[in-house]
Short mmCIF file of C-alpha atoms and ligand atoms in Angstrom, two decimals:
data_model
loop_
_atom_site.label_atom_id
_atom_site.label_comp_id
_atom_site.label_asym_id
_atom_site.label_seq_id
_atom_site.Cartn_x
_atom_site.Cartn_y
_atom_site.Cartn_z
CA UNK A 1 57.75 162.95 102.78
CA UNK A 2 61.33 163.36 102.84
CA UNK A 3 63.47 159.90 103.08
CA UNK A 4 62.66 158.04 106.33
CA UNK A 5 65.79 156.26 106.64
CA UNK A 6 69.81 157.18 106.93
CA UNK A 7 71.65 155.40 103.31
CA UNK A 8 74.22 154.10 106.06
CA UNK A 9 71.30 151.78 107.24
CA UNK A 10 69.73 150.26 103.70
CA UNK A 11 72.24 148.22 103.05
CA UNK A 12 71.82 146.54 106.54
CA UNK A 13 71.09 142.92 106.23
CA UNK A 14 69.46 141.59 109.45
CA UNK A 15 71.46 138.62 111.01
CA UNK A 16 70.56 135.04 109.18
CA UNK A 17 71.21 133.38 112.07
CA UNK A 18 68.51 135.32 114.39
CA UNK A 19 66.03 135.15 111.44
CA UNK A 20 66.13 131.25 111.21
CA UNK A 21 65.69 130.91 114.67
CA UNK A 22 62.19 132.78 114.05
CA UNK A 23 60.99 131.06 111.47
CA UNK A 24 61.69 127.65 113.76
CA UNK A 25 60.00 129.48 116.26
CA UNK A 26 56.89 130.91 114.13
CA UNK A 27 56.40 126.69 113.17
CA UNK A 28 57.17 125.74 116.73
CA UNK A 29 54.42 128.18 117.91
CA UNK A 30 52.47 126.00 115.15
CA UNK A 31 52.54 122.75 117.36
CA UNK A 32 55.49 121.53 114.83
CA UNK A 33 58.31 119.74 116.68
CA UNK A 34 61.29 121.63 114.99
CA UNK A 35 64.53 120.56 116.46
CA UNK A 36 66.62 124.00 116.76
CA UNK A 37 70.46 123.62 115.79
CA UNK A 38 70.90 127.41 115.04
CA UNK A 39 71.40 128.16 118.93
CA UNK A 40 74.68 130.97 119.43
CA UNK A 41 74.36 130.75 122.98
CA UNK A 42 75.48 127.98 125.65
CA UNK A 43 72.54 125.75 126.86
CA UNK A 44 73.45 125.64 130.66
CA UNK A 45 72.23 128.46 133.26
CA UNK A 46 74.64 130.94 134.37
CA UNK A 47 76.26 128.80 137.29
CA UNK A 48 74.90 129.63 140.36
CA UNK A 49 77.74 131.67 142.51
CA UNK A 50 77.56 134.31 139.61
CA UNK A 51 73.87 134.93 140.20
CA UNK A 52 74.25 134.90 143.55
CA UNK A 53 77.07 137.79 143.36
CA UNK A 54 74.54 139.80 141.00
CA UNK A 55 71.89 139.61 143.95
CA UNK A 56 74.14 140.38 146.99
CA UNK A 57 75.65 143.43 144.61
CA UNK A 58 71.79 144.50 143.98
CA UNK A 59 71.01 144.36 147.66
CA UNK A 60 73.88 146.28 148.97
CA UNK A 61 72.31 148.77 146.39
CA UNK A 62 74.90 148.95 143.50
CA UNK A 63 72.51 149.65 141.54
CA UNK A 64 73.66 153.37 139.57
CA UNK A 65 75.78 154.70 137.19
CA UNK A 66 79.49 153.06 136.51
CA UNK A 67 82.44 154.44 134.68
CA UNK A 68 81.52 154.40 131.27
CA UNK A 69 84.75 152.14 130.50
CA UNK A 70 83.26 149.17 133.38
CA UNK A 71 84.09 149.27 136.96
CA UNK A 72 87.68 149.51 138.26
CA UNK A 73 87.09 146.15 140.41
CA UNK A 74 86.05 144.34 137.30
CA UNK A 75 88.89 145.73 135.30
CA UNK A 76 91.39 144.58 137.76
CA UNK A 77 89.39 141.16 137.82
CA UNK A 78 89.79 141.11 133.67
CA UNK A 79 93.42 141.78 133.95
CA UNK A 80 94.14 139.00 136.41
CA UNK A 81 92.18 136.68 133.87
CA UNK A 82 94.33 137.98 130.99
CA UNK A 83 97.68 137.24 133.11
CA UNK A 84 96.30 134.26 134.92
CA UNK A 85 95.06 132.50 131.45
CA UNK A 86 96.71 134.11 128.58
CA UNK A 87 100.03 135.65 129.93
CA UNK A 88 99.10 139.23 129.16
CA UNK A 89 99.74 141.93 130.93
CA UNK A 90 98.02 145.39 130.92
CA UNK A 91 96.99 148.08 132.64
CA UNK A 92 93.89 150.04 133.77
CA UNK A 93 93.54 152.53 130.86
CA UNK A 94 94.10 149.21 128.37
CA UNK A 95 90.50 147.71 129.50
CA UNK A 96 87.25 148.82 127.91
CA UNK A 97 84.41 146.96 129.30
CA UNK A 98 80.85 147.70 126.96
CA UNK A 99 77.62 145.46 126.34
CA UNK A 100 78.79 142.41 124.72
CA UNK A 101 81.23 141.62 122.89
CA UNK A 102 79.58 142.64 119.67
CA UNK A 103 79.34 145.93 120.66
CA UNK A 104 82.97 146.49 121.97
CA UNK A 105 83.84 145.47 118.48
CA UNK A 106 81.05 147.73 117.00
CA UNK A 107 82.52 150.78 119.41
CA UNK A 108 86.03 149.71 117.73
CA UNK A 109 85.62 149.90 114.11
CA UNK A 110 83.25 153.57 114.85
CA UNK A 111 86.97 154.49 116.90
CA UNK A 112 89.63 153.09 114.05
CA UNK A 113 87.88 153.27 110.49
CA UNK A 114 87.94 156.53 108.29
CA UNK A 115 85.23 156.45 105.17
CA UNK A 116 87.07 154.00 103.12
CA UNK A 117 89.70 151.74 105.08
CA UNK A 118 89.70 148.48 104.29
CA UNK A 119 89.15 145.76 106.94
CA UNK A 120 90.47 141.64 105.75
CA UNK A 121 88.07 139.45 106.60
CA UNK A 122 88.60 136.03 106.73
CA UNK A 123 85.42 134.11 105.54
CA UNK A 124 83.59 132.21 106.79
CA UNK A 125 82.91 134.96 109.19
CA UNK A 126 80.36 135.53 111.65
CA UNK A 127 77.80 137.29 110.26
CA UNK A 128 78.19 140.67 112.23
CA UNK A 129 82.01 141.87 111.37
CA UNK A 130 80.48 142.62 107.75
CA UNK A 131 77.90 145.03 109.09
CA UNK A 132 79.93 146.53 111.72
CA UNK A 133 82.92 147.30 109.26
CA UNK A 134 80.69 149.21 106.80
CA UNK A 135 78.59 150.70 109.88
CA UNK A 136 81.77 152.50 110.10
CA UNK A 137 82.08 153.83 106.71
CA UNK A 138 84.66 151.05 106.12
CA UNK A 139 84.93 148.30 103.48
CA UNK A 140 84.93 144.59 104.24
CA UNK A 141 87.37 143.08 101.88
CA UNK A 142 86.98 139.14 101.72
CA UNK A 143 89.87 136.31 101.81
CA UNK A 144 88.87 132.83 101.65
CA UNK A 145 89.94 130.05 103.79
CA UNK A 146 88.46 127.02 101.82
CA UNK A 147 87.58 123.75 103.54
CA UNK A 148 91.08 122.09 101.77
CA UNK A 149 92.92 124.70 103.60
CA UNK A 150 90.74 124.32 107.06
CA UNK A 151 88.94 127.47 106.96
CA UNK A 152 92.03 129.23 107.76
CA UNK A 153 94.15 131.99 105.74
CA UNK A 154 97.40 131.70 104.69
CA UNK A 155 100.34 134.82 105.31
CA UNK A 156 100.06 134.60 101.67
CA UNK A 157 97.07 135.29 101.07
CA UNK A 158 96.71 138.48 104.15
CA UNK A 159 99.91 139.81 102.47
CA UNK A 160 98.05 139.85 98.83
CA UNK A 161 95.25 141.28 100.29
CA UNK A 162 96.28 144.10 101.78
CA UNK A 163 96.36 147.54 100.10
CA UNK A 164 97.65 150.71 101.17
CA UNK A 165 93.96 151.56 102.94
CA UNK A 166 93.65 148.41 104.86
CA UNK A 167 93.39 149.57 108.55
CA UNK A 168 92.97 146.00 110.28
CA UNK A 169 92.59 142.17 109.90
CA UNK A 170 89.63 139.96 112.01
CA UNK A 171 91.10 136.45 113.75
CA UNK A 172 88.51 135.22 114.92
CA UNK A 173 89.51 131.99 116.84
CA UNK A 174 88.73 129.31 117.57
CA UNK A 175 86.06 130.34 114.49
CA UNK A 176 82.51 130.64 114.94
CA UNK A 177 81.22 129.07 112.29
CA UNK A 178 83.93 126.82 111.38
CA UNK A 179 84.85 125.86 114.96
CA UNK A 180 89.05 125.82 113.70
CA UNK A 181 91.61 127.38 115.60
CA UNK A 182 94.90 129.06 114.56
CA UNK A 183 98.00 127.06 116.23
CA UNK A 184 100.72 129.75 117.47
CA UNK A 185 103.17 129.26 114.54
CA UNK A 186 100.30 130.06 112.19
CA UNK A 187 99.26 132.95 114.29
CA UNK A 188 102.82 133.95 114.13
CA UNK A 189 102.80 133.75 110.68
CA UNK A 190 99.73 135.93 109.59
CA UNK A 191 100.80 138.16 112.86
CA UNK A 192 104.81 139.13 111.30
CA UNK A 193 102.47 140.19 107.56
CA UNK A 194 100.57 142.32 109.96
CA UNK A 195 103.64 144.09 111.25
CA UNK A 196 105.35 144.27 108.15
CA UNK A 197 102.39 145.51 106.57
CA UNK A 198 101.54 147.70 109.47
CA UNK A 199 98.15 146.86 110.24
CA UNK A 200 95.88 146.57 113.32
CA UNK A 201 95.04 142.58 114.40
CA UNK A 202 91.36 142.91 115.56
CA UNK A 203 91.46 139.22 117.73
CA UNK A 204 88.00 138.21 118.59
CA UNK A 205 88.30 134.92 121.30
CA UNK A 206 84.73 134.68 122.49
CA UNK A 207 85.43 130.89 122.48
CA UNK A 208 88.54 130.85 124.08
CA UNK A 209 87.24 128.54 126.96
CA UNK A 210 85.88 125.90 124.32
CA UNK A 211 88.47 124.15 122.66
CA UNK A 212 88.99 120.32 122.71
CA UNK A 213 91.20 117.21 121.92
CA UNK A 214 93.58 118.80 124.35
CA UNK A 215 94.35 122.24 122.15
CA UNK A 216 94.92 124.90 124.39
CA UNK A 217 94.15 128.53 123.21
CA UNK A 218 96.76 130.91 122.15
CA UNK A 219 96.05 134.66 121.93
CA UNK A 220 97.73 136.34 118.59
CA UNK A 221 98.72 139.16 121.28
CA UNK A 222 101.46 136.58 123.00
CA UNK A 223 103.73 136.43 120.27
CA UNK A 224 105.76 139.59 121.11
CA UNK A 225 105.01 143.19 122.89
CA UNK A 226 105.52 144.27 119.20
CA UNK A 227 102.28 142.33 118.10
CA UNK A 228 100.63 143.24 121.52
CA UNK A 229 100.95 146.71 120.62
CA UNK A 230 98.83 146.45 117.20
CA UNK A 231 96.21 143.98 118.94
CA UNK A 232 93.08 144.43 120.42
CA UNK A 233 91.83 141.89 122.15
CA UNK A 234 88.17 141.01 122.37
CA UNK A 235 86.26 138.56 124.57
CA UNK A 236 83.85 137.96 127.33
CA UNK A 237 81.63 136.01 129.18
CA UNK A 238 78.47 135.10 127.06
CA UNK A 239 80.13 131.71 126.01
CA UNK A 240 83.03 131.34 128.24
CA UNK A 241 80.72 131.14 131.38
CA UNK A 242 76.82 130.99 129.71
CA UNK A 243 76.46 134.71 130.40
CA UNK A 244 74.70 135.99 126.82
CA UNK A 245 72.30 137.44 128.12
CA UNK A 246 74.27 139.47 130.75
CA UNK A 247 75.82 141.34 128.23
CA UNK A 248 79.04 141.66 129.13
CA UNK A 249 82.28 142.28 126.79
CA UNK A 250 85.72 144.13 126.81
CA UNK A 251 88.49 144.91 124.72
CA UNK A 252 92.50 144.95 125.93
CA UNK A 253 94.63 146.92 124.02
CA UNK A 254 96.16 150.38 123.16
CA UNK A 255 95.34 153.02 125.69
CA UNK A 256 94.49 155.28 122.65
CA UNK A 257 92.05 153.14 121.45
CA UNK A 258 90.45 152.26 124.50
CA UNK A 259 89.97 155.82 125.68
CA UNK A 260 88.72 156.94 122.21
CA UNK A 261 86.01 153.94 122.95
CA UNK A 262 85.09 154.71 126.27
CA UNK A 263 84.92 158.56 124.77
CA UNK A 264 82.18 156.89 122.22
CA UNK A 265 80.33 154.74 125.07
CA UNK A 266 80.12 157.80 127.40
CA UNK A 267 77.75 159.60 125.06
CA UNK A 268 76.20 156.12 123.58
CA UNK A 269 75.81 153.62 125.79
CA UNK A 270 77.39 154.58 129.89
CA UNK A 271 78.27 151.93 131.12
CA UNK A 272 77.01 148.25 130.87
CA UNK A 273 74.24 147.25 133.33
CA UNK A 274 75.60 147.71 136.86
CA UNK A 275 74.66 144.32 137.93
CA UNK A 276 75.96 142.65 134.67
CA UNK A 277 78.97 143.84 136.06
CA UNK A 278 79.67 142.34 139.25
CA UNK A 279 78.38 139.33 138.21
CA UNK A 280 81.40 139.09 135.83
CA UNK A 281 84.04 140.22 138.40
CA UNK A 282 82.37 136.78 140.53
CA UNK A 283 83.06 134.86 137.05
CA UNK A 284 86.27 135.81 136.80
CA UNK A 285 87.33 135.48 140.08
CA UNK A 286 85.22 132.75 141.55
CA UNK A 287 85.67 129.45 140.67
CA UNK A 288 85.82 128.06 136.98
CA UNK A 289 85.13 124.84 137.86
CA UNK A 290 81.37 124.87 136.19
CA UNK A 291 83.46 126.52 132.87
CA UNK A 292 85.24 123.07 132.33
CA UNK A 293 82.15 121.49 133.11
CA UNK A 294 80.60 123.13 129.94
CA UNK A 295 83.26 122.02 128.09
CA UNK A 296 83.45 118.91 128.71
CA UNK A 297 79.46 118.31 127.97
CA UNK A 298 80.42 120.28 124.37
CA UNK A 299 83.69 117.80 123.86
CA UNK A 300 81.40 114.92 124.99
CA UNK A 301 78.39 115.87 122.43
CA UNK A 302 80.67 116.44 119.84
CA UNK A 303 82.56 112.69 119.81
CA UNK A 304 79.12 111.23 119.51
CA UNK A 305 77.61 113.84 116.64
CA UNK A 306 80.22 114.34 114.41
CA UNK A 307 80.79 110.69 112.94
CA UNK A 308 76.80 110.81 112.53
CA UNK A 309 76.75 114.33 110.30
CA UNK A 310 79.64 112.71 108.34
CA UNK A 311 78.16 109.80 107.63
CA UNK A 312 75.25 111.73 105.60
CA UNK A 313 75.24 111.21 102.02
CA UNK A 314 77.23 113.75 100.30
CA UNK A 315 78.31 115.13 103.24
CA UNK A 316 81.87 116.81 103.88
CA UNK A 317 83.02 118.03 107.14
CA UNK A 318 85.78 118.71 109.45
CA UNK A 319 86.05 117.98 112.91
CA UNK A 320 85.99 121.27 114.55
CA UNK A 321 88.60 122.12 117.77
CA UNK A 322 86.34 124.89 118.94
CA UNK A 323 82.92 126.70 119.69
CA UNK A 324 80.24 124.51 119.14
CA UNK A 325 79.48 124.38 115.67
CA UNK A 326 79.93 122.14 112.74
CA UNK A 327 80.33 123.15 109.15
CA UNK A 328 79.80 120.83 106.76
CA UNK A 329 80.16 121.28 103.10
CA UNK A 330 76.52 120.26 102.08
CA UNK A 331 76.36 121.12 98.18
CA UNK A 332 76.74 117.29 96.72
CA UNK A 333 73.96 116.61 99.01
CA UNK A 334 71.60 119.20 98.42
CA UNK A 335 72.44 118.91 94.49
CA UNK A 336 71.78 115.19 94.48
CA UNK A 337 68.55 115.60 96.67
CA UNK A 338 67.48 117.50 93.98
CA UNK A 339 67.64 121.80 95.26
CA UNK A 340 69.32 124.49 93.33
CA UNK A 341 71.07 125.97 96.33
CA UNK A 342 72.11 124.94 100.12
CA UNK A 343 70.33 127.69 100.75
CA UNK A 344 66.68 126.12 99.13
CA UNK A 345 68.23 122.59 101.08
CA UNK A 346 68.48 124.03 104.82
CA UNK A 347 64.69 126.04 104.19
CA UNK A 348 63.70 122.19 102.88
CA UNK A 349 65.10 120.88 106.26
CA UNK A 350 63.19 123.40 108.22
CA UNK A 351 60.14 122.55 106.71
CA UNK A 352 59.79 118.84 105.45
CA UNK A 353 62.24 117.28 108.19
CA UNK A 354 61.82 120.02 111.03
CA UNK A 355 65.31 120.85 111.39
CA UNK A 356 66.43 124.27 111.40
CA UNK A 357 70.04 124.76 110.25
CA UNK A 358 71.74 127.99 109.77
CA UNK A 359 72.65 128.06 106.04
CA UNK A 360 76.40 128.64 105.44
CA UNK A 361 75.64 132.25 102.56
CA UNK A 362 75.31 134.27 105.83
CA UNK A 363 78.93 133.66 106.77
CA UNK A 364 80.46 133.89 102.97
CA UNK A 365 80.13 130.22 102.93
CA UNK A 366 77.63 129.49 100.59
CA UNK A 367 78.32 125.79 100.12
CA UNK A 368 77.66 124.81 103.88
CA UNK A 369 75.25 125.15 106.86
CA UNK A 370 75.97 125.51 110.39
CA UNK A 371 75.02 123.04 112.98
CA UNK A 372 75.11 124.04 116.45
CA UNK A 373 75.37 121.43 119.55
CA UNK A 374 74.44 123.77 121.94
CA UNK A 375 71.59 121.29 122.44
CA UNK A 376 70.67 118.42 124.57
CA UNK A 377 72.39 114.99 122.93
CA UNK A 378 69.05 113.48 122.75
CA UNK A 379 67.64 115.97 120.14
CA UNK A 380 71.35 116.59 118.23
CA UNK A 381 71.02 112.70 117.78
CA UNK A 382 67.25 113.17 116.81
CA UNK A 383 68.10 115.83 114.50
CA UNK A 384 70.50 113.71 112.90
CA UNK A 385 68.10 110.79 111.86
CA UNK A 386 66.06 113.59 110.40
CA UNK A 387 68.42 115.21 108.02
CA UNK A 388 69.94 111.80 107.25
CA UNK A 389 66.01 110.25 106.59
CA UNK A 390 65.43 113.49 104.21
CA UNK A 391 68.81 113.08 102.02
CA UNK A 392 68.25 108.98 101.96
CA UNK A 393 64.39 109.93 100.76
CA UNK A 394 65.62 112.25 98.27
CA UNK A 395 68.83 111.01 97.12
CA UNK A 396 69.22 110.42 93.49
CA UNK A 397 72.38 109.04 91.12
C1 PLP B 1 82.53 135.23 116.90
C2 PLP B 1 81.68 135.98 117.83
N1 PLP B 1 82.13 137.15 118.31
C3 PLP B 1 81.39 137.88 119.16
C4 PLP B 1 80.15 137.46 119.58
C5 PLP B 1 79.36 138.36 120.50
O1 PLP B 1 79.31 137.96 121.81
P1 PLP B 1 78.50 138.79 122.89
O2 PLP B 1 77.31 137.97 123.24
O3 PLP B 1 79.45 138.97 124.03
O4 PLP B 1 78.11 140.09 122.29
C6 PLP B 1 79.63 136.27 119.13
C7 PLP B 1 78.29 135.83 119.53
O5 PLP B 1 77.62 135.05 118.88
C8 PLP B 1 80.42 135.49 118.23
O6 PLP B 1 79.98 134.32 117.76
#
């Protein structure tokens, strides 16, 4: 038989995260009591007036085809969000709204990338932009941002890794996994290498709406029209309003861009699911009240959890701004518990202390894992005793 499969798809490594959360749920389905912290989705339900605006839009029988590119009511409704919350203006023709936000960014490297541009991407990085770039016949091309320098690049090091084929550079804040945000000056510092340099600023802020200790979030497209220009923004409701199922996303940015997208989604996807979409236009115009209530419960979990993880022997970790994740830097602990890898410590957590942790390799970060408090407080503080029983058991001089 002749080859079954495309060579653009055997490279393909299947997301770590999603294949964690099976094995937890493979032993769970075992009657083991695995405590879950590799959750990438808000625990809350979608707050109730949004539901209620998907029904009443499914009973006065909106229930067909879209424009491919979203419905005008909801792009108006993402536009007032962008001015009311971010100070950016745009029009019509600048709005692409698709299914999710990973696949607006998957419909934007297919629309920017020849075979062989190069795309900077800041590691850690969630686990997707990898995938997507090379999907698109383009090549990821790595910069670290080290724990020492908060898991952010420096100008420096975006302006020594460019090259005359890099298209585009991924800011991705605030960061899942890292949870750190970029403040404005550092924004404006990576953004002036990008203009200089002349490349596209890809800026994913799915996590806009969770930030804490007072931060507010700045878009990279705010610094000047000039940066506008070479951004595209990405975001959405999956975290911002616990939507992730809903599958909702859009992109802002150059009308050239977006129409070559909604070009691609036309004859791939149509549009996103009809009722997906007016329940977005309700969370975007209704009220955000319930938003800040998620928040708050994320803030709230994260004073009480974070002191616990870094009191773990061997244990070194930052106290995120953003998303809900921690990352802590787990190699002294999983050396001196006796494993060869963090990656052979977070399978030991799954299956001596029943904790399943995303290990840190799948997002470049080989020396961590990823914690998520998406979870009640009761189990994070569970969890916690766990992991810190199994390192205390283990732990040798
Ligand atoms: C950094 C980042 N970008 C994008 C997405 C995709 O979001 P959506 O559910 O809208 O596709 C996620 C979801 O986990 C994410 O963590």
């Amino acid at each position: 038989m002749k080859q079954l499969l495309a060579n653009r798809v055997k490279t393909l490594t299947p997301s770590t995260t999603l294949a964690i959360t099976a094995k937890a749920k493979e032993l769970k389905e075992q009657g083991i009591d695995v405590i879950g912290l590799g959750a990438g989705e808000p625990d809350f339900n979608t707050p109730q007036n949004i539901l209620i605006a998907a029904k009443e839009s499914m009973d006065a029988g909106y229930t067909k085809y879209t424009p491919a590119g979203g419905l005008p009511a909801l792009k108006k409704a993402i536009i007032d969000k962008l001015a009311r919350d971010n100070s950016l203006t745009y029009k019509a023709n600048e709005i692409i709204v698709g299914v999710g936000a990973k696949h607006v960014l998957y419909t934007l490297f297919q629309v920017i990338l020849n075979e062989g541009d190069e795309v900077i991407i800041p590691i850690p990085y969630w686990v997707s932009y990898p995938e997507q770039v090379k999907l698109a016949g383009g090549v990821p091309v790595y910069v670290e941002g080290t724990q020492e320098q908060s898991y952010k690049i420096t100008p420096q090091q975006l302006r020594d890794a460019i090259t005359e084929k890099t298209k585009a550079v991924i800011i991705n804040s605030p960061s899942n996994p890292s949870g750190m945000i970029y403040t404005k000056e550092e924004l404006a510092e990576l953004a002036k290498v990008a203009e200089e340099k002349d490349i596209l600023i890809v800026s994913d802020e799915i996590y806009e709406k969770l930030v804490y200790n007072g931060i507010e979030h700045y878009s990279i497209a705010q610094i000047s029209d000039a940066i506008k220009a070479r951004t595209i923004v990405v975001n959405g409701v999956a975290k911002s309003h616990s939507m992730t199922g809903w599958r909702i996303g859009y992109a802002a940015g150059d009308a050239a861009i977006i129409k070559a997208m909604t070009d691609l989604a036309s004859h791939s996807t149509s549009n996103s699911t009809t009722t997906a979409q007016y329940a977005t236009i309700e969370a975007y115009n209704g009220s955000q009240e319930t938003v800040e209530k998620m928040r708050q419960a994320f803030e709230s979990r994260l004073e009480v959890i974070f002191p616990k993880i870094a009191a773990i022997p061997g244990v070194k970790v930052l106290k995120p701004q953003g998303a809900f994740y921690l990352l802590p830097d787990v190699s002294e602990t999983a050396a001196k518990t006796g494993y060869l890898s963090v990656d052979d410590f977070a399978s030991a957590l799954l299956t001596e202390a029943n904790v399943a942790v995303i290990p840190g390799s799948g997002f470049g970060s080989p020396t961590t894992i990823r914690l998520s408090y998406a979870t009640s407080l009761e189990l994070l503080e569970e969890a916690v005793r766990r992991i810190e029983a199994f390192v205390k058991a283990k732990w040798q001089d």
